[in-house]
Amino acid sequence: MQLRLISLMGLVVFVALAWACSANRPRFPWRTVLWGLGLQFAFALLMLKTAGGQALFALAGAAITKLNEFANEGCQFVFGPLASQAQMQRAFAEGSVIFAVVVTGTIILVSALSSLLYHWGLLQKLVRAIAWVMRRAMGTSGSETLCCAANIFMGQTEAPLLVRPYIERMTRSELLCMMTGGMATIAGGVAAVYARLGAEAGHPDMAGHLLTASVLNAPAALLIAKILVPETEPSETAGRAPAEVPRTTTNSLEALCRGASDGMLLAINVLAMLIAFVAVVALANFLLTAPQVHILKQLGGAAANFQPVTFQTLVGWLNAPFAWLMGVPAPDCAAVGRVLGERIVLNEFIGYVSLSKLAPSLHPRSFTLATYALCGFANLTSIAIQVGGIGSLAPSRRADMARLGFRAMLGGVLATYLSATVVGIVW
């Protein structure tokens, strides 16, 4: 009960932080905020406290397991025994799995299937149904709501394609909503990888939690964005759904091929970021610890036994209060704060990899709340990705997107933290 009360306090604090950073504090969007929180609590209760929700959790876990098995079949055809975890462990013992092979297969398969579902029109129908509920309840415009709903299933540069004809004429508030929605969610391809990491760390229900987080983060992104930049201009799609964008693939085969190609590009991008950011962390740790080690050696005696402060330790200390406000048990706050900091400074992939390694030492509640808090692309790199990617769809708005970049990242961080507090209250 005490942890739930702390989560409730955290909910108020995160909304207050968004208001404190608002561009127009007197225009607080009460309807959007109250209905947004209501939708979050309704869906969290549905998923976490009902038999149907638990069945969906089990289904999501089973689906991810099967998808990973199918991806392994494709990887083993291309890479041979390098893609077989059993064979690699027999040959080289534990820790012998090639991470690049495992990640690549899953991302490519999920990307190809998503492209196929989009070609058939199934993905658009689901997205529009979710957007209709949020638009009617929260009073947001059609274009910004559709884009936030699409981010549940699509990446931060793919979802805006659904509202491409409207981006040039979007209001400043709508632009921020579109960008924050991308920052507050993750793409389906990487979600499958994170679920696999969680299952291997002893949390087979992580797939269900990632699914829940993706849906919770859509209304959270809308309400936080509307607090940060309240609407003051007339919207072209106010009170109505935007027109459908025509499909660009001619048949199912082309859709599969294009999805596989896009997935390969995403996988290469993920691997490049992992190599670069892990190396940067190692460099940062060297620069931080080398002077400390030298000083401790000079002092000698008991001082020589102290462990130097690393980059991970620093970001853990800075983010521990936010972890506590979510309802994370106090002994785990520094560890969870560390992965939260890694998500912002580096990216969420690094955060989830670190979380999977910490799993054995964390309380189940801490692991679960961290899963929700990490479930978004809100990091410094994503600002450049959005300005470059979405800016190419509407070149005249690129400067506006650049000015809103840090505010969108803040909105994405607060939205994921808000979802974690909602789960902390009801779970």
mmCIF file of N, CA and C in Angstrom, residues 189-238:
data_model
loop_
_atom_site.group_PDB
_atom_site.id
_atom_site.type_symbol
_atom_site.label_atom_id
_atom_site.label_comp_id
_atom_site.label_asym_id
_atom_site.label_seq_id
_atom_site.Cartn_x
_atom_site.Cartn_y
_atom_site.Cartn_z
ATOM 1 N N GLY A 189 9.414 -4.113 -33.952
ATOM 2 C CA GLY A 189 10.586 -4.960 -34.156
ATOM 3 C C GLY A 189 11.489 -5.030 -32.946
ATOM 4 N N VAL A 190 11.781 -3.875 -32.336
ATOM 5 C CA VAL A 190 12.651 -3.887 -31.163
ATOM 6 C C VAL A 190 11.902 -4.366 -29.926
ATOM 7 N N ALA A 191 10.574 -4.164 -29.885
ATOM 8 C CA ALA A 191 9.790 -4.660 -28.744
ATOM 9 C C ALA A 191 9.929 -6.171 -28.618
ATOM 10 N N ALA A 192 9.939 -6.877 -29.749
ATOM 11 C CA ALA A 192 10.103 -8.330 -29.722
ATOM 12 C C ALA A 192 11.468 -8.716 -29.161
ATOM 13 N N VAL A 193 12.485 -7.920 -29.477
ATOM 14 C CA VAL A 193 13.829 -8.192 -28.950
ATOM 15 C C VAL A 193 13.860 -7.973 -27.443
ATOM 16 N N TYR A 194 13.239 -6.880 -26.968
ATOM 17 C CA TYR A 194 13.226 -6.599 -25.532
ATOM 18 C C TYR A 194 12.458 -7.684 -24.777
ATOM 19 N N ALA A 195 11.358 -8.159 -25.364
ATOM 20 C CA ALA A 195 10.595 -9.237 -24.730
ATOM 21 C C ALA A 195 11.443 -10.494 -24.620
ATOM 22 N N ARG A 196 12.240 -10.745 -25.631
ATOM 23 C CA ARG A 196 13.132 -11.912 -25.598
ATOM 24 C C ARG A 196 14.179 -11.762 -24.503
ATOM 25 N N LEU A 197 14.743 -10.560 -24.367
ATOM 26 C CA LEU A 197 15.714 -10.315 -23.301
ATOM 27 C C LEU A 197 15.085 -10.563 -21.935
ATOM 28 N N GLY A 198 13.844 -10.086 -21.756
ATOM 29 C CA GLY A 198 13.159 -10.284 -20.483
ATOM 30 C C GLY A 198 12.880 -11.739 -20.199
ATOM 31 N N ALA A 199 12.438 -12.485 -21.215
ATOM 32 C CA ALA A 199 12.151 -13.910 -21.031
ATOM 33 C C ALA A 199 13.410 -14.668 -20.646
ATOM 34 N N GLU A 200 14.524 -14.340 -21.294
ATOM 35 C CA GLU A 200 15.790 -15.014 -20.978
ATOM 36 C C GLU A 200 16.299 -14.634 -19.593
ATOM 37 N N ALA A 201 15.836 -13.476 -19.069
ATOM 38 C CA ALA A 201 16.234 -13.043 -17.724
ATOM 39 C C ALA A 201 15.273 -13.545 -16.650
ATOM 40 N N GLY A 202 14.310 -14.392 -17.040
ATOM 41 C CA GLY A 202 13.387 -14.967 -16.069
ATOM 42 C C GLY A 202 12.077 -14.234 -15.928
ATOM 43 N N HIS A 203 11.722 -13.389 -16.897
ATOM 44 C CA HIS A 203 10.457 -12.643 -16.856
ATOM 45 C C HIS A 203 9.675 -12.893 -18.146
ATOM 46 N N PRO A 204 9.045 -14.067 -18.257
ATOM 47 C CA PRO A 204 8.311 -14.397 -19.493
ATOM 48 C C PRO A 204 7.107 -13.502 -19.758
ATOM 49 N N ASP A 205 6.639 -12.761 -18.732
ATOM 50 C CA ASP A 205 5.483 -11.871 -18.920
ATOM 51 C C ASP A 205 5.872 -10.497 -19.459
ATOM 52 N N MET A 206 7.147 -10.311 -19.791
ATOM 53 C CA MET A 206 7.596 -8.994 -20.250
ATOM 54 C C MET A 206 6.921 -8.589 -21.559
ATOM 55 N N ALA A 207 6.602 -9.556 -22.416
ATOM 56 C CA ALA A 207 5.926 -9.237 -23.681
ATOM 57 C C ALA A 207 4.579 -8.574 -23.416
ATOM 58 N N GLY A 208 3.828 -9.110 -22.454
ATOM 59 C CA GLY A 208 2.540 -8.520 -22.103
ATOM 60 C C GLY A 208 2.686 -7.127 -21.529
ATOM 61 N N HIS A 209 3.719 -6.930 -20.708
ATOM 62 C CA HIS A 209 3.940 -5.598 -20.128
ATOM 63 C C HIS A 209 4.354 -4.590 -21.200
ATOM 64 N N LEU A 210 5.149 -5.020 -22.179
ATOM 65 C CA LEU A 210 5.535 -4.114 -23.264
ATOM 66 C C LEU A 210 4.326 -3.729 -24.110
ATOM 67 N N LEU A 211 3.431 -4.696 -24.342
ATOM 68 C CA LEU A 211 2.197 -4.400 -25.078
ATOM 69 C C LEU A 211 1.349 -3.394 -24.305
ATOM 70 N N THR A 212 1.203 -3.628 -23.004
ATOM 71 C CA THR A 212 0.431 -2.705 -22.162
ATOM 72 C C THR A 212 1.064 -1.319 -22.149
ATOM 73 N N ALA A 213 2.390 -1.278 -22.014
ATOM 74 C CA ALA A 213 3.095 0.010 -21.986
ATOM 75 C C ALA A 213 2.887 0.790 -23.275
ATOM 76 N N SER A 214 2.927 0.100 -24.410
ATOM 77 C CA SER A 214 2.765 0.781 -25.696
ATOM 78 C C SER A 214 1.406 1.458 -25.796
ATOM 79 N N VAL A 215 0.355 0.788 -25.305
ATOM 80 C CA VAL A 215 -0.988 1.372 -25.365
ATOM 81 C C VAL A 215 -1.132 2.487 -24.327
ATOM 82 N N LEU A 216 -0.626 2.281 -23.116
ATOM 83 C CA LEU A 216 -0.711 3.315 -22.078
ATOM 84 C C LEU A 216 0.018 4.588 -22.490
ATOM 85 N N ASN A 217 1.125 4.430 -23.209
ATOM 86 C CA ASN A 217 1.949 5.590 -23.542
ATOM 87 C C ASN A 217 1.320 6.499 -24.591
ATOM 88 N N ALA A 218 0.359 5.981 -25.364
ATOM 89 C CA ALA A 218 -0.279 6.823 -26.390
ATOM 90 C C ALA A 218 -1.091 7.959 -25.763
ATOM 91 N N PRO A 219 -2.051 7.684 -24.864
ATOM 92 C CA PRO A 219 -2.741 8.810 -24.208
ATOM 93 C C PRO A 219 -1.821 9.617 -23.304
ATOM 94 N N ALA A 220 -0.811 8.957 -22.711
ATOM 95 C CA ALA A 220 0.137 9.689 -21.866
ATOM 96 C C ALA A 220 0.896 10.728 -22.682
ATOM 97 N N ALA A 221 1.318 10.352 -23.888
ATOM 98 C CA ALA A 221 2.044 11.288 -24.753
ATOM 99 C C ALA A 221 1.167 12.470 -25.137
ATOM 100 N N LEU A 222 -0.100 12.195 -25.447
ATOM 101 C CA LEU A 222 -1.022 13.274 -25.816
ATOM 102 C C LEU A 222 -1.223 14.256 -24.668
ATOM 103 N N LEU A 223 -1.482 13.731 -23.475
ATOM 104 C CA LEU A 223 -1.786 14.634 -22.353
ATOM 105 C C LEU A 223 -0.560 15.430 -21.923
ATOM 106 N N ILE A 224 0.627 14.792 -21.925
ATOM 107 C CA ILE A 224 1.842 15.519 -21.547
ATOM 108 C C ILE A 224 2.173 16.586 -22.588
ATOM 109 N N ALA A 225 2.051 16.238 -23.871
ATOM 110 C CA ALA A 225 2.353 17.203 -24.933
ATOM 111 C C ALA A 225 1.413 18.401 -24.878
ATOM 112 N N LYS A 226 0.137 18.148 -24.582
ATOM 113 C CA LYS A 226 -0.833 19.241 -24.513
ATOM 114 C C LYS A 226 -0.609 20.129 -23.290
ATOM 115 N N ILE A 227 0.018 19.580 -22.242
ATOM 116 C CA ILE A 227 0.397 20.421 -21.101
ATOM 117 C C ILE A 227 1.609 21.277 -21.479
ATOM 118 N N LEU A 228 2.597 20.662 -22.148
ATOM 119 C CA LEU A 228 3.829 21.373 -22.498
ATOM 120 C C LEU A 228 3.573 22.515 -23.484
ATOM 121 N N VAL A 229 2.758 22.249 -24.502
ATOM 122 C CA VAL A 229 2.397 23.288 -25.480
ATOM 123 C C VAL A 229 0.890 23.210 -25.720
ATOM 124 N N PRO A 230 0.085 23.910 -24.930
ATOM 125 C CA PRO A 230 -1.372 23.878 -25.110
ATOM 126 C C PRO A 230 -1.780 24.423 -26.480
ATOM 127 N N GLU A 231 -2.903 23.931 -26.981
ATOM 128 C CA GLU A 231 -3.387 24.367 -28.296
ATOM 129 C C GLU A 231 -3.951 25.783 -28.228
ATOM 130 N N THR A 232 -3.453 26.653 -29.100
ATOM 131 C CA THR A 232 -3.947 28.034 -29.170
ATOM 132 C C THR A 232 -4.313 28.439 -30.596
ATOM 133 N N GLU A 233 -4.158 27.506 -31.561
ATOM 134 C CA GLU A 233 -4.416 27.813 -32.964
ATOM 135 C C GLU A 233 -5.518 26.900 -33.502
ATOM 136 N N PRO A 234 -6.214 27.321 -34.556
ATOM 137 C CA PRO A 234 -7.213 26.434 -35.173
ATOM 138 C C PRO A 234 -6.546 25.276 -35.905
ATOM 139 N N SER A 235 -7.088 24.066 -35.727
ATOM 140 C CA SER A 235 -6.521 22.870 -36.352
ATOM 141 C C SER A 235 -7.341 22.455 -37.564
ATOM 142 N N GLU A 236 -6.647 22.018 -38.605
ATOM 143 C CA GLU A 236 -7.323 21.585 -39.832
ATOM 144 C C GLU A 236 -8.146 20.325 -39.616
ATOM 145 N N THR A 237 -7.721 19.473 -38.653
ATOM 146 C CA THR A 237 -8.418 18.202 -38.430
ATOM 147 C C THR A 237 -9.119 18.167 -37.084
ATOM 148 N N ALA A 238 -9.474 19.325 -36.547
ATOM 149 C CA ALA A 238 -10.191 19.365 -35.264
ATOM 150 C C ALA A 238 -11.555 18.700 -35.409
#
